[in-house]
C-alpha positions as a LaTeX table, in Angstrom:
\begin{tabular}{lrrr}
\hline
Residue & $x$ (\AA) & $y$ (\AA) & $z$ (\AA) \\
\hline
Met1 & 144.81 & $-10.71$ & $-8.72$ \\
Phe2 & 142.93 & $-7.40$ & $-8.46$ \\
Val3 & 141.23 & $-8.55$ & $-5.24$ \\
Arg4 & 144.56 & $-9.50$ & $-3.66$ \\
Thr5 & 146.05 & $-6.11$ & $-4.56$ \\
Leu6 & 143.02 & $-4.35$ & $-3.13$ \\
Ile7 & 143.22 & $-6.36$ & 0.11 \\
Ala8 & 146.97 & $-5.77$ & 0.43 \\
Thr9 & 146.51 & $-2.02$ & $-0.14$ \\
Gly10 & 143.75 & $-1.91$ & 2.47 \\
Ala11 & 145.94 & $-3.75$ & 4.98 \\
Leu12 & 148.85 & $-1.35$ & 4.39 \\
Leu13 & 146.58 & 1.67 & 4.84 \\
Ala14 & 145.16 & 0.19 & 8.04 \\
Met15 & 148.66 & $-0.27$ & 9.46 \\
Ala16 & 149.75 & 3.21 & 8.39 \\
Ala17 & 146.70 & 4.99 & 9.82 \\
Pro18 & 148.12 & 5.41 & 13.37 \\
Ala19 & 151.35 & 6.89 & 12.01 \\
Leu20 & 149.46 & 9.27 & 9.77 \\
Ala21 & 147.22 & 10.32 & 12.66 \\
Gln22 & 150.24 & 11.10 & 14.84 \\
Thr23 & 151.70 & 13.53 & 12.35 \\
Ser24 & 148.49 & 15.53 & 12.13 \\
Glu25 & 148.09 & 16.06 & 15.88 \\
Lys26 & 149.71 & 18.93 & 17.74 \\
Pro27 & 152.10 & 17.70 & 20.46 \\
Gln28 & 150.64 & 17.65 & 23.95 \\
Gly29 & 152.66 & 19.55 & 26.52 \\
Met30 & 153.72 & 22.94 & 27.82 \\
Thr31 & 155.06 & 25.92 & 25.88 \\
Leu32 & 157.74 & 28.27 & 27.20 \\
Gln33 & 155.13 & 30.90 & 28.07 \\
Gln34 & 153.06 & 28.32 & 29.98 \\
Phe35 & 156.20 & 27.07 & 31.75 \\
Gln36 & 157.16 & 30.59 & 32.82 \\
Ala37 & 153.61 & 31.40 & 33.95 \\
Ser38 & 153.40 & 28.16 & 35.91 \\
Asn39 & 156.82 & 28.32 & 37.54 \\
Gly40 & 157.90 & 31.97 & 37.56 \\
Asp41 & 156.00 & 33.14 & 40.62 \\
Lys42 & 156.90 & 30.03 & 42.61 \\
Met43 & 160.59 & 30.20 & 41.74 \\
Phe44 & 160.83 & 33.94 & 42.37 \\
Ala45 & 159.00 & 33.67 & 45.71 \\
Arg46 & 161.25 & 30.80 & 46.80 \\
Leu47 & 164.46 & 32.69 & 46.01 \\
Asp48 & 163.38 & 36.23 & 47.05 \\
Ala49 & 163.66 & 35.55 & 50.79 \\
Asn50 & 163.20 & 39.17 & 51.94 \\
Lys51 & 160.35 & 39.79 & 49.43 \\
Asp52 & 161.84 & 43.00 & 48.03 \\
Gly53 & 161.01 & 42.09 & 44.43 \\
Lys54 & 164.54 & 41.10 & 43.44 \\
Ile55 & 166.91 & 38.25 & 44.14 \\
Ser56 & 170.25 & 39.21 & 45.68 \\
Arg57 & 173.43 & 37.22 & 45.25 \\
Glu58 & 173.12 & 36.20 & 48.93 \\
Glu59 & 169.56 & 34.93 & 48.44 \\
Phe60 & 170.63 & 33.00 & 45.34 \\
Glu61 & 173.64 & 31.51 & 47.14 \\
Ala62 & 171.51 & 30.57 & 50.16 \\
Tyr63 & 169.09 & 28.74 & 47.90 \\
Arg64 & 171.95 & 26.95 & 46.11 \\
Ala65 & 173.60 & 26.05 & 49.44 \\
Gln66 & 170.34 & 24.58 & 50.71 \\
Asn67 & 170.13 & 22.42 & 47.58 \\
Ala68 & 173.84 & 21.54 & 47.77 \\
Lys69 & 173.26 & 19.67 & 51.02 \\
Val70 & 171.14 & 17.25 & 49.05 \\
Asp71 & 173.34 & 17.37 & 45.96 \\
Ala72 & 175.90 & 14.58 & 45.64 \\
Ala73 & 178.38 & 17.04 & 44.09 \\
Ala74 & 178.06 & 19.55 & 46.94 \\
Thr75 & 181.70 & 20.63 & 46.79 \\
Lys76 & 181.20 & 22.09 & 43.31 \\
Ala77 & 177.86 & 23.74 & 44.06 \\
Gly78 & 179.26 & 26.98 & 45.53 \\
Lys79 & 181.50 & 27.90 & 42.60 \\
Arg80 & 178.89 & 26.74 & 40.09 \\
Gly81 & 176.30 & 28.92 & 41.81 \\
Glu82 & 178.52 & 32.01 & 41.61 \\
Arg83 & 179.11 & 31.47 & 37.89 \\
Met84 & 175.40 & 30.87 & 37.27 \\
Phe85 & 174.38 & 34.01 & 39.15 \\
Ala86 & 176.90 & 36.10 & 37.20 \\
Arg87 & 175.59 & 34.69 & 33.92 \\
Phe88 & 171.94 & 35.33 & 34.81 \\
Asp89 & 172.56 & 38.84 & 36.18 \\
Ala90 & 172.44 & 40.41 & 32.69 \\
Asp91 & 172.67 & 44.04 & 33.83 \\
Lys92 & 175.38 & 43.23 & 36.42 \\
Asp93 & 173.64 & 45.12 & 39.22 \\
Gly94 & 174.13 & 42.30 & 41.73 \\
Phe95 & 170.44 & 41.30 & 41.68 \\
Leu96 & 168.17 & 39.14 & 39.54 \\
Ser97 & 165.10 & 41.05 & 38.42 \\
Arg98 & 161.89 & 39.32 & 37.42 \\
Thr99 & 162.92 & 39.70 & 33.75 \\
Glu100 & 166.25 & 38.05 & 34.48 \\
Ala101 & 164.47 & 35.30 & 36.45 \\
Asp102 & 162.23 & 34.69 & 33.43 \\
Ala103 & 165.41 & 34.30 & 31.37 \\
Val104 & 166.54 & 31.64 & 33.87 \\
Leu105 & 163.25 & 29.81 & 33.29 \\
Ala106 & 163.73 & 30.07 & 29.53 \\
Trp107 & 167.20 & 28.56 & 29.94 \\
Arg108 & 165.79 & 25.76 & 32.08 \\
Tyr109 & 162.98 & 25.15 & 29.60 \\
Lys110 & 165.44 & 24.86 & 26.72 \\
Arg111 & 167.49 & 22.29 & 28.66 \\
Met112 & 164.38 & 20.28 & 29.48 \\
Asp113 & 163.00 & 20.31 & 25.92 \\
Ala114 & 165.08 & 17.31 & 24.82 \\
Asn115 & 163.78 & 17.22 & 21.23 \\
Asn116 & 163.78 & 21.04 & 20.81 \\
Asp117 & 160.20 & 21.15 & 19.50 \\
Gly118 & 159.10 & 24.01 & 21.77 \\
Ile119 & 156.77 & 21.76 & 23.80 \\
Leu120 & 157.57 & 20.07 & 27.11 \\
Thr121 & 155.92 & 16.68 & 27.17 \\
Leu122 & 155.20 & 14.71 & 30.32 \\
Glu123 & 158.17 & 12.46 & 29.51 \\
Glu124 & 160.51 & 15.46 & 29.25 \\
Leu125 & 159.20 & 16.91 & 32.52 \\
Gln126 & 159.82 & 13.59 & 34.26 \\
Ala127 & 163.29 & 12.98 & 32.74 \\
Lys128 & 165.91 & 12.15 & 35.33 \\
Ser129 & 169.07 & 12.09 & 33.23 \\
Gly130 & 170.52 & 13.19 & 29.95 \\
Lys131 & 169.90 & 16.60 & 28.45 \\
Ala132 & 166.71 & 17.42 & 30.35 \\
Lys133 & 167.55 & 18.80 & 33.79 \\
Val134 & 165.11 & 20.57 & 36.05 \\
Gly135 & 167.24 & 22.20 & 38.73 \\
Ile136 & 168.60 & 25.72 & 38.68 \\
\hline
\end{tabular}
């Protein structure tokens, strides 16, 4: 009887080992700071068409209009873009500064982090539907 109990205990521990190992590892992925560092310059350069160090409402709308041509819901894109710009323009000066653009990336990151663990995994980065959405 003792031998059977010992064997059964060993088998249970062997099956539980992968689950125990998973809880001790830090999740693999990208933090908010890494996400902003990786995407901030690219996003800002793409939107700041005249390279004056800030994004005007016109530059933002031009970028949104360009994406709306591809977007299936193109009729809603214009009004949605105006509301988004107004929300992101925290100081209401009519421009998005680099700090405000970083806030946009933080907002995007939060939407993409489906399990809210502060790490973007490869699966979350590749998500096509649901809570995780990549676009601005």
